[in-house]
């Protein structure tokens, strides 16, 4: 049975078509993931269902008696409201009736007071209102919400949890979630997945988190140029194949249409030239074809940015020894030692507030260690993506934030005008003059990427780069990071992103200890490791309190745990012997050449170049041999 129906809905924003005669039906208990480009109209569609906006044309019909609730993308204010009061505001009208009844009952002494109480009692009973407090208690207990705490005492993730409690108290038939995993760490995301599995109503949600989509959705709605296309399932690879086939079919249909239109245009011109009587029906059909072609919305181009690598850094990028840092007696980094080498791709994994960003700032020397040392390598050219976007001035437009006096941007050997460069990030010249404060979250993230990649670097530091990006831009970012020749450090709660980008993890236990693990998130997960669930105790922004680790195994025990290599790691292991064999042959040939009797009698530049090449190949051979030993050690644990 449908809970909401959109019929021939159209909506324009200036000259931009957001919804174009869109038809959509949402049925009971459906789990629908809404995907599409940044700015395609996903949040706008939700605002129509909530009644906050009206369409330019068409009908938005929510079934009689159907309750619609939302979990908004923006975090609620960290104010002085009690958690219980915020949850009860999910039934604000009923809560107000109960409060009014209680207030009158305490001082009622006239017939008018009694009559008013009787009227209030009738309204309350008609809505089963006497059970409201009991329902709120049950929801807060289920979500483990601290009802007497103030919103100002809670972290962003916990405030989002409170808002979910508020939405659930309204007992919605349709729950709308806009980027629900933003600001949540992995245990909180997994907790949300469990809550939605138990929810009895329909769910429509927007997300860039592919793992969350596959876990929660049973169908995907692709919003593309004002139309919605429905994919039955949530497998991301299947979705991509289906979308590519749909676009391929569309291109073929458009090509046939354009061919017929060209033939009709040729006919009409020939008819005019020969002054022959024309078929008026055919002329009308041609006019209709012209109008149809004019109304066609061409697919927006895809982002196509590149990363410019600077001169190679030294082989050792960071040397960390016994590093310690704490805040208000809370250990964020405790006695941590590690070496980061050129070309490493390291993901920082842990719950919110555990110290990931703090470790990055210590490594970049933005913070001074309280104990221990951090030694930076030589020739470092650092590009830093800040999740708070502090690098951007909200009052300035995109060009002024990016150009910094430059008219051209140099990427490798290519020189691009600033407008041409911004077009790679899907910004038109008009949009490039827009103040940053007027941009959507996805657009602001793309500006950050544009600024980040406008200068050469050999060390990329990315703190939550995936928030608000559409999936296509996210995939391109993954592809470019895999091609990047420098070193990458990335903080992310996006499990798929970590699997696709990193080959090594720093895992934070919440008490300051950081352990090192080979592979991505799924490799670590399949070895039986888990981040401890912070849901047993709310985390405050000021205190960042955590419970003790539920996996206090020593590192040696973890290394012996039985594991199974992922497909990606097994493929790498299978390819390494041939790579090592090729490098051994190259090293042998270069060694033979450089030890020949007449070698040093040749041109000085040639001698220097060949000796340098030998050194490089020897270093590559050593790195590949060490990597082979690491993967073989992991494989033996599975034997």
XYZ file of C-alpha atoms in Angstrom:
639
model
C 0.000 0.000 0.000
C 1.419 3.437 -0.928
C 2.252 5.911 1.838
C 3.209 8.731 -0.550
C 2.760 9.413 -4.262
C 4.303 12.062 -6.524
C 2.551 12.556 -9.859
C 4.078 14.592 -12.692
C 5.928 16.789 -10.192
C 8.034 19.622 -11.621
C 10.265 22.066 -9.799
C 12.727 24.629 -11.141
C 15.397 26.674 -9.417
C 16.006 29.606 -11.719
C 16.850 28.036 -15.073
C 17.907 24.746 -13.474
C 15.417 21.887 -13.736
C 15.438 19.910 -10.485
C 12.349 17.746 -11.011
C 10.880 17.199 -14.460
C 7.363 15.655 -14.463
C 8.590 13.159 -11.900
C 6.496 10.131 -10.891
C 7.272 8.224 -7.683
C 5.397 5.872 -5.375
C 6.691 4.951 -1.896
C 5.092 1.830 -0.424
C 4.851 0.514 3.131
C 8.077 -0.914 4.620
C 10.153 -0.090 1.560
C 13.795 0.781 2.182
C 14.684 3.229 -0.584
C 18.120 4.775 -1.068
C 17.995 8.007 -3.096
C 21.185 8.620 -5.084
C 22.221 11.258 -7.593
C 24.684 14.064 -8.250
C 25.261 16.868 -5.777
C 22.610 19.457 -6.627
C 20.398 16.953 -8.479
C 17.455 17.693 -6.153
C 17.571 14.861 -3.602
C 17.076 17.042 -0.503
C 14.513 19.102 -2.427
C 12.457 15.969 -3.084
C 12.474 15.244 0.653
C 11.360 18.791 1.426
C 8.338 18.244 -0.851
C 7.375 15.111 1.075
C 7.668 17.073 4.334
C 5.438 19.825 2.931
C 8.098 22.499 3.319
C 8.099 23.304 -0.383
C 5.438 23.233 -3.041
C 6.060 22.015 -6.599
C 5.750 24.263 -9.624
C 3.457 21.642 -11.108
C 2.063 18.202 -10.386
C 0.749 16.631 -7.181
C 2.492 15.490 -3.978
C 0.070 13.286 -2.079
C 0.818 11.819 1.351
C -1.902 9.352 2.332
C -4.429 10.484 4.950
C -3.189 9.783 8.458
C 0.354 9.057 7.250
C 2.996 10.530 9.575
C 6.252 11.711 7.992
C 9.325 12.298 10.170
C 12.911 13.193 9.339
C 16.458 12.914 10.522
C 17.925 16.097 8.990
C 21.432 16.366 7.590
C 22.348 19.298 9.830
C 23.145 18.612 13.463
C 20.758 19.948 16.131
C 22.010 22.811 18.261
C 24.188 22.047 21.274
C 21.911 24.068 23.569
C 20.429 23.824 27.071
C 17.471 21.578 26.183
C 17.148 18.312 28.086
C 17.386 15.140 25.997
C 13.963 13.983 27.246
C 12.339 17.266 26.181
C 13.863 17.016 22.689
C 12.592 13.447 22.284
C 9.091 14.451 23.490
C 9.031 17.258 20.925
C 8.491 14.489 18.378
C 4.880 14.619 19.622
C 4.953 18.339 20.423
C 1.193 18.942 20.238
C 0.358 15.979 22.459
C 3.138 16.822 24.889
C 1.745 20.369 25.145
C -1.743 18.988 25.949
C -0.309 16.799 28.706
C 1.682 19.696 30.152
C -1.406 21.934 30.116
C -3.547 19.220 31.783
C -0.945 18.734 34.527
C -0.683 22.493 35.149
C -4.477 22.954 35.474
C -4.901 19.852 37.625
C -2.563 21.296 40.235
C -4.707 24.435 40.767
C -8.193 23.547 39.483
C -10.894 24.991 41.784
C -13.674 26.215 39.477
C -16.224 24.631 37.154
C -14.449 26.293 34.213
C -11.183 24.556 35.189
C -12.937 21.189 35.418
C -14.620 21.665 32.044
C -11.292 22.586 30.457
C -9.654 19.514 31.990
C -12.461 17.367 30.597
C -11.921 18.762 27.099
C -8.157 18.199 27.387
C -8.725 14.671 28.663
C -10.896 13.847 25.640
C -8.221 15.119 23.236
C -5.474 13.229 25.060
C -7.405 9.960 25.144
C -8.276 10.228 21.436
C -4.525 10.200 20.715
C -3.697 7.530 23.309
C -1.726 10.300 24.984
C -1.488 8.872 28.485
C 1.069 6.384 27.145
C 3.279 9.090 25.595
C 5.712 9.238 28.498
C 5.905 5.452 28.598
C 6.635 5.318 24.848
C 9.316 8.005 25.190
C 10.947 6.082 28.041
C 10.967 2.897 25.953
C 12.588 4.662 22.973
C 15.215 6.395 25.123
C 15.998 3.079 26.773
C 16.344 1.347 23.395
C 18.600 4.100 22.059
C 20.455 4.325 25.400
C 19.806 8.053 25.609
C 20.672 9.927 28.821
C 17.323 11.677 29.332
C 18.512 14.198 31.944
C 21.610 15.395 30.080
C 21.635 18.650 28.127
C 22.181 18.712 24.383
C 25.212 20.932 24.995
C 26.854 18.057 26.860
C 26.643 15.624 23.957
C 28.865 15.064 20.937
C 27.527 15.421 17.402
C 26.927 11.691 17.026
C 24.870 11.543 20.223
C 22.830 14.615 19.281
C 21.986 12.869 16.017
C 20.900 9.829 18.042
C 18.572 12.062 20.094
C 16.992 13.374 16.892
C 16.370 9.809 15.745
C 14.573 9.177 19.058
C 12.479 12.281 18.414
C 11.554 11.003 14.948
C 10.684 7.503 16.199
C 8.407 8.850 18.954
C 6.153 10.329 16.287
C 5.626 6.728 15.090
C 6.138 7.699 11.447
C 4.836 5.758 8.495
C 7.635 7.312 6.435
C 11.070 8.143 7.841
C 13.322 10.464 5.810
C 17.085 10.365 6.449
C 19.415 12.898 4.789
C 23.051 11.730 4.936
C 22.473 9.899 8.256
C 26.050 8.573 8.556
C 27.671 12.037 8.567
C 29.275 12.748 11.965
C 28.851 9.093 13.000
C 31.716 6.697 13.669
C 31.596 3.069 12.525
C 30.031 1.565 15.703
C 27.306 4.239 15.570
C 26.705 3.536 11.859
C 26.350 -0.185 12.593
C 23.985 0.665 15.457
C 21.856 2.776 13.088
C 21.724 -0.100 10.606
C 20.288 -2.325 13.362
C 17.674 0.273 14.369
C 16.455 0.634 10.795
C 16.217 -3.146 10.428
C 13.665 -3.140 13.298
C 11.704 -0.105 12.040
C 8.185 -0.939 10.832
C 7.598 2.033 8.506
C 8.963 2.983 5.090
C 12.413 4.580 4.877
C 13.749 6.954 2.226
C 17.387 7.944 2.741
C 20.203 9.794 1.012
C 23.755 8.560 1.556
C 27.210 8.483 -0.012
C 28.164 5.491 2.170
C 28.028 2.495 -0.166
C 28.358 -0.074 2.633
C 25.425 1.533 4.495
C 23.360 1.557 1.294
C 23.964 -2.138 0.664
C 23.120 -3.007 4.277
C 19.872 -1.004 4.611
C 18.254 -0.525 1.185
C 16.173 -3.022 -0.763
C 15.795 -0.663 -3.740
C 17.736 2.313 -5.101
C 16.190 5.414 -6.667
C 18.540 7.142 -9.124
C 17.561 10.820 -9.496
C 18.974 11.880 -12.847
C 18.059 15.132 -14.662
C 14.730 15.472 -12.915
C 13.584 11.850 -13.375
C 13.673 8.918 -10.965
C 14.817 5.483 -12.141
C 14.222 2.518 -9.816
C 16.814 -0.260 -9.352
C 15.595 -3.437 -7.665
C 18.327 -4.299 -5.151
C 21.173 -2.492 -3.384
C 24.306 -4.195 -4.730
C 26.547 -1.300 -5.730
C 28.321 -3.063 -8.584
C 24.957 -4.213 -9.939
C 23.659 -0.646 -9.635
C 26.612 0.676 -11.624
C 26.158 -1.896 -14.386
C 22.411 -1.165 -14.549
C 23.005 2.593 -14.724
C 25.616 2.256 -17.466
C 23.261 0.051 -19.505
C 20.421 2.558 -19.055
C 22.596 5.479 -20.172
C 23.921 3.458 -23.102
C 20.360 2.689 -24.239
C 19.462 6.365 -23.832
C 22.392 7.424 -26.005
C 21.315 4.990 -28.730
C 17.741 6.293 -28.629
C 18.949 9.895 -28.759
C 21.233 9.106 -31.684
C 18.339 7.565 -33.651
C 16.123 10.545 -32.813
C 18.795 13.035 -33.873
C 19.246 11.125 -37.139
C 15.507 11.294 -37.874
C 15.468 14.994 -36.943
C 18.393 15.699 -39.312
C 16.553 13.928 -42.133
C 13.407 15.988 -41.511
C 15.428 19.222 -41.373
C 16.992 18.292 -44.710
C 13.537 17.604 -46.183
C 12.084 20.939 -45.028
C 15.033 22.887 -46.492
C 14.755 21.104 -49.813
C 10.997 21.767 -49.881
C 11.515 25.489 -49.339
C 14.224 25.674 -52.010
C 12.077 23.938 -54.668
C 8.988 25.963 -53.643
C 6.971 22.755 -53.615
C 3.803 22.212 -51.643
C 4.737 20.790 -48.273
C 3.008 18.129 -46.189
C 1.646 20.252 -43.293
C 1.289 17.200 -41.034
C 4.958 16.437 -41.560
C 5.838 20.059 -40.833
C 3.919 19.925 -37.537
C 5.715 16.677 -36.668
C 9.068 18.376 -37.357
C 8.165 21.271 -35.057
C 7.271 18.762 -32.336
C 10.624 16.983 -32.820
C 12.446 20.311 -32.551
C 10.649 21.079 -29.313
C 11.401 17.604 -27.956
C 15.104 18.005 -28.758
C 15.136 21.454 -27.177
C 13.529 20.087 -24.005
C 16.011 17.244 -23.691
C 18.185 17.630 -20.588
C 21.697 16.568 -21.499
C 23.578 14.636 -18.881
C 25.946 16.763 -16.814
C 29.624 16.071 -17.363
C 31.579 14.115 -14.761
C 34.278 15.496 -12.514
C 37.686 14.917 -14.073
C 40.394 16.272 -11.829
C 44.003 15.134 -11.534
C 46.626 15.098 -8.789
C 49.987 16.722 -9.391
C 52.836 14.976 -7.595
C 55.773 17.054 -6.426
C 59.377 15.856 -6.350
C 59.708 12.631 -4.372
C 60.093 12.995 -0.631
C 62.740 11.172 1.333
C 62.211 7.431 1.814
C 61.209 7.947 5.469
C 58.294 10.394 5.685
C 57.682 10.251 9.459
C 59.612 8.640 12.296
C 57.476 8.537 15.447
C 58.889 7.452 18.825
C 56.952 7.026 22.094
C 54.495 9.789 21.208
C 52.062 10.903 23.948
C 49.285 13.479 24.079
C 46.330 13.871 26.445
C 43.560 16.384 27.159
C 41.969 16.771 30.617
C 43.491 13.489 31.813
C 42.153 11.652 28.751
C 44.808 9.864 26.722
C 44.432 10.532 23.007
C 47.825 9.149 21.940
C 49.808 6.976 24.349
C 53.373 5.744 23.788
C 52.941 5.365 20.014
C 55.883 4.527 17.750
C 55.836 3.969 13.993
C 57.662 4.684 10.738
C 55.826 6.003 7.680
C 57.649 5.386 4.406
C 57.254 7.022 1.040
C 54.259 5.608 -0.851
C 52.441 4.287 2.245
C 48.622 4.595 2.227
C 47.499 4.630 5.838
C 43.934 4.860 7.156
C 43.240 6.121 10.684
C 40.353 4.170 12.202
C 38.539 4.720 15.496
C 35.444 6.085 17.211
C 34.715 9.812 17.351
C 36.988 11.699 19.744
C 39.565 8.926 20.067
C 42.503 11.043 18.809
C 42.740 10.492 15.031
C 42.843 14.182 14.077
C 45.111 14.852 17.058
C 47.674 12.342 15.760
C 47.599 13.984 12.334
C 48.217 17.406 13.878
C 51.098 16.014 15.946
C 52.653 14.495 12.816
C 52.218 17.785 10.911
C 53.653 19.685 13.912
C 50.474 21.713 14.373
C 50.505 20.399 17.955
C 53.495 19.915 20.240
C 53.857 16.435 21.789
C 53.689 16.191 25.569
C 56.174 13.312 25.360
C 58.012 11.497 22.583
C 59.157 12.794 19.204
C 57.988 13.157 15.607
C 60.691 13.514 12.950
C 59.540 14.622 9.499
C 61.351 13.393 6.420
C 62.978 15.574 3.803
C 61.465 17.356 0.803
C 57.881 17.123 2.074
C 55.228 19.024 0.100
C 52.017 18.637 2.147
C 48.388 19.014 1.030
C 45.899 18.943 3.939
C 42.126 18.406 3.668
C 40.452 19.684 6.839
C 37.017 18.189 7.602
C 35.929 21.538 9.083
C 36.938 23.323 5.838
C 38.827 25.945 7.818
C 40.952 26.565 4.720
C 37.952 28.178 3.017
C 36.802 31.759 3.647
C 32.978 31.586 3.593
C 32.659 35.259 2.631
C 34.831 34.930 -0.491
C 33.693 33.335 -3.722
C 35.129 30.115 -5.140
C 37.646 31.841 -7.417
C 39.082 34.053 -4.661
C 39.407 31.052 -2.334
C 41.224 29.038 -4.961
C 43.200 31.381 -7.211
C 45.130 33.388 -4.595
C 46.146 35.856 -7.296
C 46.727 33.196 -9.963
C 44.987 33.289 -13.326
C 46.282 29.871 -14.377
C 46.696 26.565 -12.530
C 49.573 24.259 -13.478
C 48.928 20.507 -13.178
C 52.020 18.625 -14.259
C 53.056 20.014 -17.632
C 49.569 21.360 -18.367
C 48.565 24.974 -17.764
C 44.832 25.615 -17.233
C 42.879 28.831 -16.878
C 41.161 29.070 -13.501
C 37.693 28.705 -15.070
C 38.770 25.678 -17.081
C 40.277 24.112 -13.951
C 37.075 24.680 -11.962
C 34.999 23.141 -14.762
C 36.800 19.847 -13.978
C 35.077 20.064 -10.595
C 31.689 20.833 -12.236
C 31.664 24.578 -11.511
C 30.410 26.852 -14.285
C 31.916 30.364 -14.578
C 28.748 31.798 -13.002
C 28.835 29.321 -10.129
C 32.549 29.982 -9.598
C 31.648 33.530 -8.533
C 29.327 32.270 -5.781
C 30.341 32.886 -2.125
C 31.355 29.681 -0.353
C 28.714 30.264 2.350
C 25.990 29.826 -0.319
C 27.248 26.418 -1.491
C 25.844 23.023 -0.626
C 27.936 20.655 1.492
C 28.941 18.636 -1.579
C 29.957 21.745 -3.497
C 32.063 23.007 -0.571
C 33.827 19.632 -0.457
C 34.560 19.904 -4.175
C 36.027 23.391 -3.631
C 38.276 21.910 -0.934
C 39.431 19.213 -3.355
C 40.033 21.807 -6.078
C 42.156 23.881 -3.702
C 43.960 20.808 -2.389
C 44.934 19.590 -5.843
C 45.858 22.986 -7.306
C 49.417 22.682 -6.008
C 51.892 19.795 -6.341
C 52.375 17.599 -3.277
C 53.991 14.364 -2.189
C 52.038 13.919 1.058
C 48.224 14.015 1.146
C 46.547 14.304 4.548
C 42.773 13.833 4.274
C 40.536 14.285 7.333
C 37.013 12.994 6.499
C 37.158 13.836 2.775
C 34.072 11.788 1.796
C 31.345 13.736 3.649
C 28.739 15.211 1.275
C 30.439 14.021 -1.930
C 28.260 12.263 -4.471
C 29.294 8.705 -5.260
C 30.653 9.481 -8.739
C 33.026 12.157 -7.394
C 33.935 9.802 -4.552
C 34.873 7.055 -7.005
C 36.989 9.467 -9.050
C 38.775 10.576 -5.871
C 39.507 6.927 -5.060
C 40.877 6.369 -8.550
C 43.139 9.422 -8.390
C 44.433 8.469 -4.941
C 45.371 5.024 -6.224
C 47.355 6.667 -9.052
C 49.015 9.160 -6.690
C 52.735 8.512 -6.318
C 53.129 10.166 -2.920
C 52.140 9.181 0.615
C 48.517 9.243 1.827
C 47.147 9.578 5.373
C 43.353 9.459 5.595
C 40.772 9.625 8.391
C 37.418 8.169 7.352
C 34.401 6.247 8.674
C 33.489 5.207 5.121
C 34.288 1.496 5.108
C 34.230 1.104 1.310
C 36.475 4.142 0.852
C 39.055 2.722 3.271
C 39.002 -0.645 1.505
C 39.532 0.985 -1.890
C 42.286 3.423 -0.900
C 44.461 2.263 2.010
C 46.755 -0.725 2.486
C 47.544 -0.160 6.165
C 45.609 0.928 9.263
C 46.313 2.786 12.485
C 43.515 1.590 14.795
C 42.704 3.643 17.926
C 41.264 1.763 20.928
C 39.845 4.910 22.588
C 42.293 4.877 25.504
C 45.264 6.289 23.634
C 46.714 3.041 22.316
C 47.202 2.790 18.554
C 47.808 -0.574 16.850
C 49.003 -1.191 13.291
C 47.356 -3.604 10.842
C 48.038 -4.585 7.231
C 45.173 -4.190 4.748
C 41.950 -2.196 4.617
C 38.857 -2.160 6.832
C 37.376 -5.434 5.575
C 40.718 -7.243 6.017
C 40.874 -6.005 9.617
C 37.196 -6.867 10.231
C 37.554 -10.412 8.881
C 40.373 -11.076 11.335
C 37.819 -10.704 14.107
C 38.637 -7.177 15.269
C 35.981 -4.618 16.159
C 35.908 -1.014 17.295
C 34.436 -0.899 20.773
C 30.842 0.283 20.871
C 30.559 3.644 22.577
C 26.786 3.306 22.886
C 26.985 2.113 26.489
C 27.893 5.623 27.566
C 27.238 8.978 25.886
C 30.319 10.866 24.749
C 30.509 14.581 25.418
C 32.364 17.047 23.230
C 34.229 18.360 26.247
C 35.058 15.151 28.066
C 35.209 12.573 25.244
C 34.748 9.771 27.790
C 35.144 6.180 26.638
C 34.697 2.782 28.253
C 37.599 0.372 28.486
C 38.425 -1.666 25.383
C 36.392 -4.802 24.858
C 39.376 -6.343 23.025
C 42.360 -5.756 25.361
C 44.476 -8.402 23.647
C 48.193 -7.744 23.405
C 49.482 -7.025 19.922
C 51.334 -10.339 19.678
C 48.125 -12.259 20.207
C 46.410 -10.266 17.463
C 49.179 -10.959 14.984
C 48.656 -14.696 15.430
C 44.940 -14.542 14.865
C 43.710 -16.627 11.969
C 42.892 -14.511 8.962
C 41.876 -14.921 5.356
C 43.404 -12.677 2.722
C 40.926 -10.506 0.893
C 40.685 -10.795 -2.879
C 42.679 -7.569 -3.301
C 45.530 -8.721 -1.030
C 45.577 -12.235 -2.518
C 45.834 -10.724 -6.007
C 48.725 -8.532 -4.846
C 50.461 -11.571 -3.312
C 50.016 -13.579 -6.525
C 51.555 -10.774 -8.624
C 54.559 -10.067 -6.366
C 56.782 -13.055 -7.392
C 56.794 -11.958 -11.048
C 57.424 -8.321 -10.049
C 60.317 -9.385 -7.800
C 61.750 -11.600 -10.550
C 61.673 -8.694 -13.027
C 63.339 -6.361 -10.524
C 66.036 -8.951 -9.740
C 66.801 -9.227 -13.450
C 67.005 -5.433 -13.826
C 69.269 -5.126 -10.775
C 71.530 -7.915 -12.088
C 71.824 -6.266 -15.507
C 72.576 -2.852 -13.991
C 75.110 -4.361 -11.595
C 76.883 -6.083 -14.464
C 76.888 -2.844 -16.427
C 78.203 -0.659 -13.574
C 80.970 -3.097 -12.613
C 82.369 -3.315 -16.142
C 86.013 -2.192 -16.535
C 85.219 0.666 -18.905
C 82.047 1.898 -17.156
C 83.608 4.906 -15.419
C 85.357 5.986 -18.612
C 81.984 6.961 -20.112
C 80.186 10.340 -19.926
C 79.820 11.620 -16.351
C 76.069 12.322 -16.664
C 75.485 8.821 -18.039
C 77.445 7.224 -15.169
C 75.520 9.243 -12.574
C 72.148 8.379 -14.152
C 72.892 4.609 -14.290
C 74.164 4.497 -10.696
C 71.063 6.366 -9.529
C 68.814 3.937 -11.453
C 70.581 0.981 -9.825
C 69.959 2.497 -6.389
C 66.281 3.059 -7.179
C 65.774 -0.498 -8.462
C 67.534 -1.967 -5.422
C 65.206 0.053 -3.167
C 62.131 -1.110 -5.079
C 63.313 -4.721 -4.869
C 63.776 -4.455 -1.102
C 60.310 -2.906 -0.656
C 58.614 -5.611 -2.742
C 60.436 -8.385 -0.866
C 59.349 -6.911 2.486
C 55.757 -6.644 1.251
C 55.832 -10.272 0.050
C 57.058 -11.406 3.487
C 54.269 -9.443 5.205
C 51.546 -10.961 3.042
C 52.977 -14.471 3.353
C 52.986 -14.071 7.149
C 49.316 -13.110 7.022
C 48.539 -16.079 4.774
C 50.298 -18.518 7.124
C 47.962 -17.386 9.876
C 45.125 -18.765 7.730
C 46.769 -22.140 7.170
